[in-house]
Tab-separated table of C-alpha atoms in Angstrom:
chain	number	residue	atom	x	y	z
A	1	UNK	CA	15.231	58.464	-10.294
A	2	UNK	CA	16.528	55.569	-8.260
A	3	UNK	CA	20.638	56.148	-8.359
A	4	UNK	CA	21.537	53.435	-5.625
A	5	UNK	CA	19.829	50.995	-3.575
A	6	UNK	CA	21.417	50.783	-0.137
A	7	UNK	CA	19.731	47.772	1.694
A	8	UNK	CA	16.241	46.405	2.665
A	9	UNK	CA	14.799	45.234	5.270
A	10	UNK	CA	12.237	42.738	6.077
A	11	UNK	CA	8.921	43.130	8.563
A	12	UNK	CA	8.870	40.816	11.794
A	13	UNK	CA	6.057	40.075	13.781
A	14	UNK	CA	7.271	39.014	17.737
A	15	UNK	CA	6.129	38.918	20.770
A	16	UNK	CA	7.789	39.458	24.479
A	17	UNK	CA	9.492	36.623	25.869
A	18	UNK	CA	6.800	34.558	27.866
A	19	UNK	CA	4.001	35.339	25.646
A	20	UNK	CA	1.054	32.840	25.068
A	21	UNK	CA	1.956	32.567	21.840
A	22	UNK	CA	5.076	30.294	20.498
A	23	UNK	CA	4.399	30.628	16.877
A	24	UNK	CA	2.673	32.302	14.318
A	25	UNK	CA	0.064	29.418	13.596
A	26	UNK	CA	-1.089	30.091	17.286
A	27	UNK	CA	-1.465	33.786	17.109
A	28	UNK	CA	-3.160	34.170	13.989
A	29	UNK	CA	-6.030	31.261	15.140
A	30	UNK	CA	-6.414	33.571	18.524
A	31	UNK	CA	-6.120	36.580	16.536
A	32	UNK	CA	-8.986	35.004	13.867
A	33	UNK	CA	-11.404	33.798	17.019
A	34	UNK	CA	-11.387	37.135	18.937
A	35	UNK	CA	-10.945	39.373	15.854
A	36	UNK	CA	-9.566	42.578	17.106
A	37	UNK	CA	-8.192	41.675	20.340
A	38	UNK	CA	-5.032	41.120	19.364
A	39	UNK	CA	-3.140	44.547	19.728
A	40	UNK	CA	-0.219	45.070	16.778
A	41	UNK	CA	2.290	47.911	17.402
A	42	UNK	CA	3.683	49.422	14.709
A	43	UNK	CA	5.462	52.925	13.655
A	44	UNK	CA	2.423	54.604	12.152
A	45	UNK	CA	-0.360	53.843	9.505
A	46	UNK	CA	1.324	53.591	6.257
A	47	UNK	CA	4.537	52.413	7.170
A	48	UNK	CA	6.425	49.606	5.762
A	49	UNK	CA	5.779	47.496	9.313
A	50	UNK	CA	2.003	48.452	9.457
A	51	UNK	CA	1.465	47.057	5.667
A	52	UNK	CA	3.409	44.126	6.443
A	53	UNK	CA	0.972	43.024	9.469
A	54	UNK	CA	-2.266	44.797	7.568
A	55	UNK	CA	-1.808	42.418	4.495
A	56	UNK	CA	-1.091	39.573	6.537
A	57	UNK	CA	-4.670	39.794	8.122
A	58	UNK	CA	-6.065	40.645	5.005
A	59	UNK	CA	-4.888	37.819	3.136
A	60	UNK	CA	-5.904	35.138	5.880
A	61	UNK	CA	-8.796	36.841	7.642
A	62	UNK	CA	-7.499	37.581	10.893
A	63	UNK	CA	-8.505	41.194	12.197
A	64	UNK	CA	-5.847	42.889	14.293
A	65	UNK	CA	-5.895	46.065	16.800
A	66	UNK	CA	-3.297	48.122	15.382
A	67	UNK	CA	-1.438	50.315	17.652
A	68	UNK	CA	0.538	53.237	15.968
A	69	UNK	CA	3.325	54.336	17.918
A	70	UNK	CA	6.485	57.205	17.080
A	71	UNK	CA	8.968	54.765	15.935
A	72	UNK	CA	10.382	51.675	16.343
A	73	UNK	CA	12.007	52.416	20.270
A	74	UNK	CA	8.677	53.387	20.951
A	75	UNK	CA	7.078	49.974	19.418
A	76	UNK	CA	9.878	47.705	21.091
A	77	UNK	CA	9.362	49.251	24.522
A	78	UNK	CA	5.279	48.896	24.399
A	79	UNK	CA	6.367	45.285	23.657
A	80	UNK	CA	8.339	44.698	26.471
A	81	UNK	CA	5.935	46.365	28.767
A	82	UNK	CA	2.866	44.550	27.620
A	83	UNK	CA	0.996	47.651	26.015
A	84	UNK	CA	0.862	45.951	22.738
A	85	UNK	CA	0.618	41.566	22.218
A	86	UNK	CA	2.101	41.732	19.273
A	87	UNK	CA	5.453	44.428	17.298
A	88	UNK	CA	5.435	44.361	13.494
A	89	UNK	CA	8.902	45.921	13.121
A	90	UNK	CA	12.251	45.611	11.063
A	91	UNK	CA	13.644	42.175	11.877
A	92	UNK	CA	17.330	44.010	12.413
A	93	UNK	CA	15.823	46.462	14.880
A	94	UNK	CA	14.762	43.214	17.295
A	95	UNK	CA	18.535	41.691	17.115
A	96	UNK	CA	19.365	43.268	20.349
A	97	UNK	CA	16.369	42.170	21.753
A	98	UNK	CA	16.112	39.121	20.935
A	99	UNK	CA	20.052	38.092	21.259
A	100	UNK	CA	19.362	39.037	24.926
A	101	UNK	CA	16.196	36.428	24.354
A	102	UNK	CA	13.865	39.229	25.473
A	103	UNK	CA	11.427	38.991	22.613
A	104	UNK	CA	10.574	35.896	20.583
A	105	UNK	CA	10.448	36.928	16.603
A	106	UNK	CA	7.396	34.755	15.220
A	107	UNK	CA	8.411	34.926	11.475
A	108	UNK	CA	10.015	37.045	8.686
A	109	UNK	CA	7.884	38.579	5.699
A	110	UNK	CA	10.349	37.656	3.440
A	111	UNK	CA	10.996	34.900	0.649
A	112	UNK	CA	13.788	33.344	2.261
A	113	UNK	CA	15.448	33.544	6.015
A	114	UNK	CA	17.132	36.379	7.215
A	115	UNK	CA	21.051	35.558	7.237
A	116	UNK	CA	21.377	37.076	10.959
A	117	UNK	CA	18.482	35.309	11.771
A	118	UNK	CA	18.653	31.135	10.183
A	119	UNK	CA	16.056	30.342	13.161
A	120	UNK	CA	13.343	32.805	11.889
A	121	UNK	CA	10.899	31.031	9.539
A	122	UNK	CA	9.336	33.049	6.945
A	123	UNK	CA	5.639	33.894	6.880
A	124	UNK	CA	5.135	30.877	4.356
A	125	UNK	CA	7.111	28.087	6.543
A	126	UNK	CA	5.103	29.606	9.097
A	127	UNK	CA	2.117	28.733	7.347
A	128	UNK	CA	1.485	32.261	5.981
A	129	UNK	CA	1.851	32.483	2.375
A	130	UNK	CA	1.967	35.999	1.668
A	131	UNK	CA	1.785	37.474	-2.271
A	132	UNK	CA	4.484	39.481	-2.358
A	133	UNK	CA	7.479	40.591	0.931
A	134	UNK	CA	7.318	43.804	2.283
A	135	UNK	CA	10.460	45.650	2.485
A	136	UNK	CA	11.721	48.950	3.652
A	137	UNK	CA	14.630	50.012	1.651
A	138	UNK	CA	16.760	53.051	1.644
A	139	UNK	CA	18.710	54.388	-1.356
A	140	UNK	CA	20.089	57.505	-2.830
A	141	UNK	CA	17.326	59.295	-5.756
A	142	UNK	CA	18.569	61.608	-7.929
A	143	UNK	CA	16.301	64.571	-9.556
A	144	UNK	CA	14.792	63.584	-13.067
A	145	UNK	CA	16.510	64.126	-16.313
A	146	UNK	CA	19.991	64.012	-14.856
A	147	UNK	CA	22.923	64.030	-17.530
A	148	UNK	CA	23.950	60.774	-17.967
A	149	UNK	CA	27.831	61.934	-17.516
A	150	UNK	CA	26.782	63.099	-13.967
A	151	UNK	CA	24.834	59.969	-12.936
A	152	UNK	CA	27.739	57.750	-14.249
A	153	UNK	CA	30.068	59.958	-11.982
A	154	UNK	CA	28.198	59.933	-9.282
A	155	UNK	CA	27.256	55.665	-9.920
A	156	UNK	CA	31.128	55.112	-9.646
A	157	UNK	CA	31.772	57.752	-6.332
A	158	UNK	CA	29.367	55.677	-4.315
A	159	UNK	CA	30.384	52.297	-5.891
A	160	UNK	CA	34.064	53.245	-4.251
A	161	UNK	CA	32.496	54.635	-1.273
A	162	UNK	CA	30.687	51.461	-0.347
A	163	UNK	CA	34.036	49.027	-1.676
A	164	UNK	CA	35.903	51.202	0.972
């Protein structure tokens, strides 16, 4: 059972700086004419990043060339060295990269903007509407039928933990 949610994190799609493509609306019509030529890194088949870019084909049409790689370093560098046109990653694990303006982050699959990133439309302002976000989350599960005494103990550690 779910004891504490710790954060969440929306996908991104972007591309390296100097790419053809300057917005999402322009790689999903080249993606949708030459339907699996457009190469999509990502951190393995199944992971949050992968579904993220999977259901956004799915939903408009557009068939990507997904790339698995062993992580997100992995992903970012195949980016940068023009193995892959595309990285569906976290949007915090591009910050560096795109503070330095090294990578261009197309849009956020998320309801609203990211606060670290106000210049990052989402999927829908992008012209995207997506169904529902897709988030990677961490949090803290606890074995089932805990007592209630020890999950209330346990709910008010971490609460002070986290306030510290």
């Amino acid at each position: 059972e779910l004891l504490q949610l710790l954060n969440q994190s929306p996908a991104a799609l972007s591309v390296k700086k100097g790419s053809q493509w300057t917005s999402l609306d322009g790689l999903m019509k080249e993606a949708k004419a030459k339907p699996g030529i457009v190469t999509v890194g990502h951190t393995g088949a199944g992971v949050a990043w992968h579904l993220s870019a999977a259901s956004l084909g799915v939903l408009h049409d557009v068939k990507f060339n997904y790339i698995p790689f062993d992580g997100g370093a992995p992903t970012r560098s195949a980016l940068l060295g023009g193995h892959v046109s595309v990285a569906a990653t976290g949007i915090d694990e591009m910050k560096d990269l795109y503070e330095a303006d090294e990578v261009k982050i197309l849009a956020v699959n998320s309801e609203s903007r990211h606060p670290a990133f106000p210049k990052v439309p989402t999927l829908a302002e992008a012209g995207y509407k997506i169904d529902a976000p897709v988030l990677d989350w961490r949090g803290l599960a606890l074995p089932k039928n805990v007592p209630a005494d020890r999950v209330k103990f346990l709910e008010k550690g971490f609460k002070k933990m986290f306030e510290d």
